[in-house]
XYZ file of C-alpha atoms in Angstrom:
413
model
C 18.679 -11.867 -16.009
C 17.574 -9.750 -18.963
C 18.045 -5.853 -18.254
C 14.297 -5.394 -18.772
C 13.335 -7.776 -16.013
C 16.217 -6.454 -13.855
C 14.771 -2.716 -14.516
C 11.445 -3.988 -12.602
C 12.716 -5.433 -10.429
C 14.258 -2.081 -9.119
C 11.287 -0.090 -9.900
C 9.313 -3.175 -7.841
C 12.327 -2.910 -4.677
C 12.070 0.432 -4.321
C 8.239 0.809 -4.215
C 8.476 -1.962 -1.626
C 10.846 -0.089 0.402
C 8.515 3.169 -0.040
C 5.511 1.193 0.935
C 6.652 -0.677 4.098
C 8.013 2.464 5.361
C 4.507 3.391 6.473
C 4.075 0.440 8.460
C 7.551 -0.709 9.505
C 8.023 2.376 11.793
C 4.653 1.783 13.860
C 6.030 -1.198 15.757
C 9.275 0.726 16.644
C 6.862 4.120 18.416
C 6.773 3.153 21.474
C 11.028 2.854 21.666
C 11.209 6.089 19.900
C 9.074 7.450 22.380
C 11.211 6.333 25.256
C 14.519 7.214 23.494
C 13.288 10.721 22.006
C 11.273 12.149 24.992
C 7.475 11.962 22.743
C 4.339 12.589 24.590
C 1.442 10.221 23.476
C -0.278 12.983 21.376
C 3.660 14.326 19.379
C 4.491 10.820 19.031
C 1.603 10.376 15.995
C 3.832 13.022 14.408
C 6.641 10.569 13.315
C 3.675 8.581 11.052
C 1.639 11.617 10.011
C 4.781 13.830 8.380
C 5.625 11.140 6.614
C 2.020 10.584 5.505
C 1.116 13.932 4.952
C 3.760 14.775 2.138
C 3.864 11.254 0.802
C -0.166 11.630 0.148
C -0.085 15.083 -0.825
C 2.623 14.899 -3.259
C 1.748 12.055 -5.290
C -0.591 13.571 -7.805
C 1.801 16.711 -8.383
C 4.727 13.671 -8.547
C 3.216 11.877 -10.966
C 2.444 14.589 -13.266
C 5.653 16.103 -13.188
C 7.351 12.964 -14.704
C 5.102 13.425 -17.591
C 6.422 16.793 -17.620
C 10.148 16.349 -17.422
C 10.644 13.090 -17.482
C 9.375 9.926 -15.310
C 13.291 8.752 -15.083
C 14.429 12.112 -13.642
C 11.774 12.126 -10.931
C 12.361 8.551 -10.055
C 15.990 9.271 -9.201
C 15.522 12.412 -7.415
C 13.082 10.917 -5.180
C 14.734 7.847 -4.227
C 18.053 10.019 -3.573
C 16.031 12.121 -1.338
C 13.991 9.505 0.345
C 17.571 7.237 1.224
C 19.309 10.664 2.875
C 16.161 11.509 4.538
C 16.317 7.714 5.655
C 19.579 8.266 6.926
C 18.823 11.416 8.134
C 15.735 9.942 10.662
C 17.970 7.341 11.808
C 20.749 9.432 12.988
C 17.956 12.345 14.599
C 18.650 13.407 18.206
C 15.444 15.047 18.981
C 11.366 14.753 18.685
C 11.723 17.948 16.052
C 14.780 16.556 13.706
C 12.645 13.210 13.346
C 9.984 14.564 12.180
C 11.334 17.264 9.995
C 13.303 14.269 8.203
C 10.277 11.812 8.394
C 8.710 15.226 6.070
C 11.740 15.128 3.570
C 11.255 11.140 3.347
C 7.458 11.418 2.579
C 8.487 13.679 -0.007
C 10.556 11.407 -1.641
C 8.642 8.500 -1.315
C 6.121 10.005 -3.288
C 8.295 11.905 -6.130
C 9.893 8.130 -6.212
C 6.696 5.807 -6.148
C 4.131 7.998 -8.335
C 5.720 7.541 -11.747
C 7.050 3.419 -10.883
C 3.724 2.146 -12.374
C 4.063 4.626 -15.197
C 7.259 2.855 -16.486
C 6.616 -0.147 -15.925
C 3.594 0.076 -18.609
C 6.080 1.663 -20.918
C 8.513 -0.628 -19.932
C 6.022 -3.703 -20.858
C 4.238 -2.767 -23.782
C 3.013 -6.047 -24.986
C -0.086 -6.874 -23.164
C 0.601 -10.206 -21.844
C 4.075 -9.320 -20.250
C 2.828 -6.155 -18.744
C -0.068 -8.018 -17.451
C 2.682 -9.975 -15.408
C 4.754 -6.949 -14.440
C 2.127 -5.296 -13.193
C 1.283 -8.869 -10.947
C 4.848 -8.363 -9.565
C 4.712 -4.657 -8.582
C 0.860 -5.533 -7.100
C 2.590 -7.757 -4.732
C 4.830 -5.144 -3.482
C 1.866 -2.796 -2.788
C -0.448 -5.560 -1.472
C 2.218 -6.922 0.842
C 4.480 -3.776 1.790
C 2.148 -3.001 4.754
C 2.242 -6.364 6.714
C 6.056 -7.134 5.750
C 7.262 -3.870 7.047
C 4.754 -4.825 10.522
C 7.450 -8.102 10.345
C 10.484 -6.223 9.627
C 9.788 -3.200 12.138
C 9.056 -5.565 15.086
C 12.486 -7.775 14.076
C 14.535 -4.971 13.672
C 13.749 -2.922 16.581
C 13.236 -6.629 19.320
C 17.064 -7.454 17.763
C 18.657 -4.004 17.028
C 17.073 -0.969 17.844
C 14.347 1.609 15.889
C 17.357 3.779 14.294
C 17.549 0.188 12.197
C 13.575 0.934 10.903
C 15.490 3.938 9.019
C 19.194 2.569 8.150
C 18.013 -0.431 6.765
C 16.756 1.719 3.738
C 20.160 2.761 3.039
C 21.980 0.095 1.161
C 18.873 -0.909 -0.155
C 18.155 2.826 -1.707
C 22.313 3.433 -2.590
C 22.256 0.044 -5.156
C 18.711 0.647 -6.293
C 19.956 4.369 -7.240
C 23.550 3.290 -8.782
C 21.380 0.334 -10.794
C 18.317 2.549 -11.697
C 20.721 5.334 -13.723
C 21.854 2.428 -15.908
C 18.994 0.104 -16.354
C 16.399 2.841 -16.929
C 15.581 4.379 -20.262
C 15.611 8.204 -20.073
C 12.411 9.774 -21.513
C 11.972 13.558 -22.214
C 8.703 14.377 -20.985
C 6.208 16.133 -22.837
C 7.690 19.871 -21.358
C 5.101 22.109 -18.914
C 3.666 24.317 -21.625
C -0.083 25.091 -21.599
C -0.399 20.948 -19.357
C -2.854 20.771 -16.686
C -2.101 19.149 -13.215
C -5.112 17.355 -13.538
C -5.839 16.441 -17.236
C -9.602 16.037 -17.943
C -9.333 13.805 -20.602
C -8.160 10.616 -18.050
C -11.492 11.323 -16.594
C -13.222 10.194 -19.785
C -11.505 6.607 -19.395
C -14.282 4.808 -17.632
C -11.529 2.290 -16.448
C -9.895 5.294 -14.350
C -13.032 6.116 -13.232
C -14.226 2.719 -12.196
C -10.352 1.652 -10.921
C -9.836 4.999 -8.724
C -13.458 4.323 -7.057
C -12.583 0.600 -6.506
C -9.263 1.255 -4.862
C -10.522 4.445 -2.199
C -13.449 1.703 -0.922
C -10.872 -1.535 -1.199
C -8.047 0.130 0.623
C -10.682 1.947 3.553
C -11.781 -1.699 4.126
C -8.460 -3.241 4.251
C -5.791 -0.838 5.483
C -8.778 0.142 8.461
C -8.771 -4.017 8.932
C -4.996 -3.997 9.627
C -4.761 -1.389 12.256
C -7.808 -3.106 14.183
C -6.333 -6.655 13.243
C -2.724 -5.533 15.074
C -5.356 -4.286 18.196
C -7.145 -7.330 18.209
C -4.197 -9.509 18.375
C -2.225 -7.633 20.710
C -5.193 -6.158 23.317
C -7.341 -9.076 23.236
C -5.126 -12.225 22.072
C -2.323 -10.739 24.084
C 0.471 -11.117 21.280
C 3.504 -8.881 21.837
C 5.048 -6.462 18.918
C 7.351 -9.185 17.079
C 4.225 -11.670 17.255
C 2.055 -9.472 16.346
C 3.964 -8.859 13.567
C 4.561 -12.260 12.271
C 0.882 -13.342 13.255
C 0.410 -11.336 9.707
C 2.947 -13.129 7.727
C 0.356 -15.779 6.383
C -1.518 -12.316 4.474
C 1.511 -11.713 2.469
C 2.581 -14.842 1.850
C -0.884 -15.974 0.387
C -1.059 -12.692 -1.844
C 2.349 -13.572 -3.270
C 1.556 -17.033 -4.636
C -1.757 -15.670 -6.117
C -0.560 -12.121 -7.793
C 3.187 -14.016 -8.674
C 1.990 -17.078 -9.883
C -1.332 -17.102 -10.828
C -2.898 -13.870 -11.457
C -1.531 -13.178 -15.026
C -3.030 -16.571 -16.239
C -6.470 -15.347 -14.423
C -6.327 -12.230 -16.001
C -6.011 -13.725 -19.284
C -8.590 -16.376 -19.519
C -11.246 -14.872 -17.296
C -10.671 -11.103 -17.966
C -9.605 -8.445 -15.613
C -13.058 -7.432 -14.485
C -13.989 -11.369 -13.614
C -10.965 -11.501 -11.559
C -11.170 -8.135 -9.587
C -14.812 -8.623 -8.752
C -14.090 -12.296 -7.764
C -10.888 -11.215 -5.641
C -13.214 -8.217 -3.864
C -15.814 -10.823 -2.833
C -13.261 -13.607 -1.652
C -12.101 -10.631 0.700
C -15.224 -9.654 1.635
C -15.713 -13.207 2.838
C -13.192 -13.190 5.265
C -14.131 -9.980 6.566
C -17.177 -11.178 7.374
C -15.916 -14.659 8.920
C -13.635 -12.201 10.967
C -17.040 -10.352 12.306
C -17.738 -13.360 14.289
C -14.434 -13.493 16.695
C -15.020 -14.232 19.849
C -12.914 -12.475 23.168
C -12.174 -16.644 24.137
C -11.018 -17.693 20.504
C -7.151 -18.293 19.049
C -5.430 -16.973 16.573
C -5.002 -20.350 14.674
C -8.964 -20.689 14.477
C -10.236 -17.201 14.227
C -7.775 -15.261 12.421
C -5.536 -17.410 10.659
C -7.982 -18.907 8.104
C -9.096 -15.392 7.321
C -5.656 -13.868 6.466
C -4.848 -17.249 4.093
C -8.555 -16.314 1.924
C -8.069 -12.673 2.299
C -4.384 -12.776 0.584
C -5.602 -15.091 -2.046
C -8.309 -12.323 -2.995
C -6.404 -9.681 -2.402
C -3.740 -11.018 -4.772
C -5.976 -11.858 -7.531
C -7.675 -8.486 -7.351
C -4.693 -6.199 -6.844
C -3.204 -6.875 -10.746
C -6.496 -6.857 -12.249
C -7.081 -3.235 -10.302
C -3.808 -1.811 -11.410
C -4.252 -3.115 -14.651
C -7.386 -1.105 -15.059
C -6.074 1.941 -13.626
C -3.539 2.450 -16.567
C -5.846 0.653 -19.621
C -6.420 3.165 -22.213
C -4.329 5.875 -20.546
C -1.923 7.615 -23.161
C 1.491 7.219 -22.498
C 1.825 11.029 -22.136
C -0.621 11.107 -18.855
C 0.966 7.153 -17.770
C 2.450 9.483 -14.937
C -0.819 11.251 -13.488
C -2.624 8.158 -13.826
C 0.203 6.350 -11.788
C 0.097 9.080 -9.305
C -3.706 9.218 -9.184
C -4.245 5.461 -8.398
C -1.564 6.323 -5.417
C -3.053 9.213 -4.356
C -6.784 7.396 -4.017
C -5.009 4.684 -2.241
C -4.059 6.665 0.462
C -7.457 8.470 0.510
C -9.239 5.323 1.174
C -6.284 3.960 4.187
C -7.317 7.877 6.112
C -11.189 6.918 5.548
C -10.948 3.669 6.266
C -8.602 4.024 9.685
C -10.648 6.686 10.655
C -14.106 5.021 9.755
C -13.472 1.692 11.445
C -11.643 3.191 14.344
C -14.262 5.312 15.177
C -17.197 2.485 14.652
C -15.136 0.186 16.637
C -14.343 2.334 19.873
C -17.892 3.733 20.096
C -19.589 0.190 19.967
C -16.977 -0.785 22.612
C -18.144 1.936 24.908
C -21.692 1.259 24.503
C -20.986 -2.184 25.720
C -18.985 -1.136 28.641
C -22.297 1.235 29.378
C -24.282 -2.078 29.456
C -21.672 -3.606 31.923
C -19.864 -5.439 29.557
C -16.246 -7.373 30.532
C -13.966 -5.138 28.789
C -12.517 -8.110 26.474
C -15.890 -8.753 25.129
C -16.490 -5.156 24.923
C -13.316 -4.799 22.969
C -14.206 -7.717 20.610
C -17.244 -6.762 20.231
C -16.301 -3.441 19.012
C -13.355 -5.196 16.454
C -16.529 -7.055 15.208
C -18.388 -4.309 13.952
C -15.632 -2.670 12.477
C -15.077 -6.296 10.409
C -18.617 -6.001 9.334
C -18.012 -2.668 8.448
C -15.643 -3.271 6.363
C -16.622 -6.383 4.330
C -19.600 -4.267 3.421
C -17.213 -1.704 1.926
C -15.445 -4.417 0.248
C -18.497 -6.159 -1.113
C -19.581 -2.923 -2.342
C -15.837 -2.591 -3.973
C -16.898 -5.556 -5.777
C -20.328 -4.339 -6.738
C -18.733 -1.213 -8.390
C -15.745 -3.076 -10.459
C -18.709 -5.243 -11.986
C -20.634 -2.070 -12.831
C -17.910 0.492 -13.702
C -15.393 -2.333 -15.684
C -18.094 -4.159 -17.441
C -16.576 -2.844 -21.106
C -15.374 -5.565 -23.306
C -13.110 -3.102 -24.766
C -11.066 -2.128 -21.714
C -10.315 -5.732 -20.998
C -8.706 -6.480 -24.429
C -6.411 -3.623 -23.601
C -5.043 -4.608 -20.362
C -4.639 -8.643 -21.176
C -5.316 -9.188 -24.660
């Protein structure tokens, strides 16, 4: 494998490891609660401690990469993340686990914030860059679903400690390879540099891509949360079955983002591919908004997951390319950190919005005398319809804000 391709593999492997860590632990939460004695309210901190530091430090980490060198920040973050994974795995009580999860989130932010900027520097040629971003986008798009599968498998076959220990060999090998393969960059220095340069907001591509990212992730992250509940509470799947039920989505994402996305972007332009992909996702969510309590996975969920994966697999590489198009090399780190930050903002908004909508509708139906399965399903249908609306709005924003021909030419040439 050529050195540049191997370097890309290292960057994407680390990105995947960091992304899936946000979901791999979710399946193990009941086991963690039983072993360490968490209350239902305190258990949420096992997830929140990671997300708070991860989301809060992404933008700072991206800018730090521009100032002192992206390779330095990446290596530091990878080292901290790997060490923190070990500490989480051997934690003996609640306090230790939560503190180490804070540390793990910080390491994840440092490592992942600069990855997209490093890829754009590694692949300056437009066609090669588009293909590399397609590989990276797959890790971003499929990471959460893979995490659910991995978390269920490790917890059921081994125990919850291995949801953290699995990071150790990956992190150690990636650290050794990254030192050897990634080119050092000096950075611009800290003299007179703001955290978030206003000049990047003069780029229509940056504004549009980050707006689309918030809307898209709000709809899709909330969808994942709602669907996990639907599969378990209505269709009665266990934790491992729920994880594998999501498998068609990452498979469909992989086929589209790794095989077809670069060619589609080159032939049709990133804006059209992005809008079309988001429209497919909106259609899949609209289909889910028709589910019934007496339905089944094969007929009511599987087709939507396949269609959604195809649309997301097409949209994500185009969106990531737009987020970095026209950005000066000196601002690549902060642009990379910004798109990752808006991704986290969208996830937080979507989860809160859709969970509230679903709960409110379910409660209303129960008051009216509706049976529990039907009431739950009614709430989930409401959330799916809201998700479909968010994705349709994202497609509209993509068509309006990312319409400049010169933006496409920068990306796909």
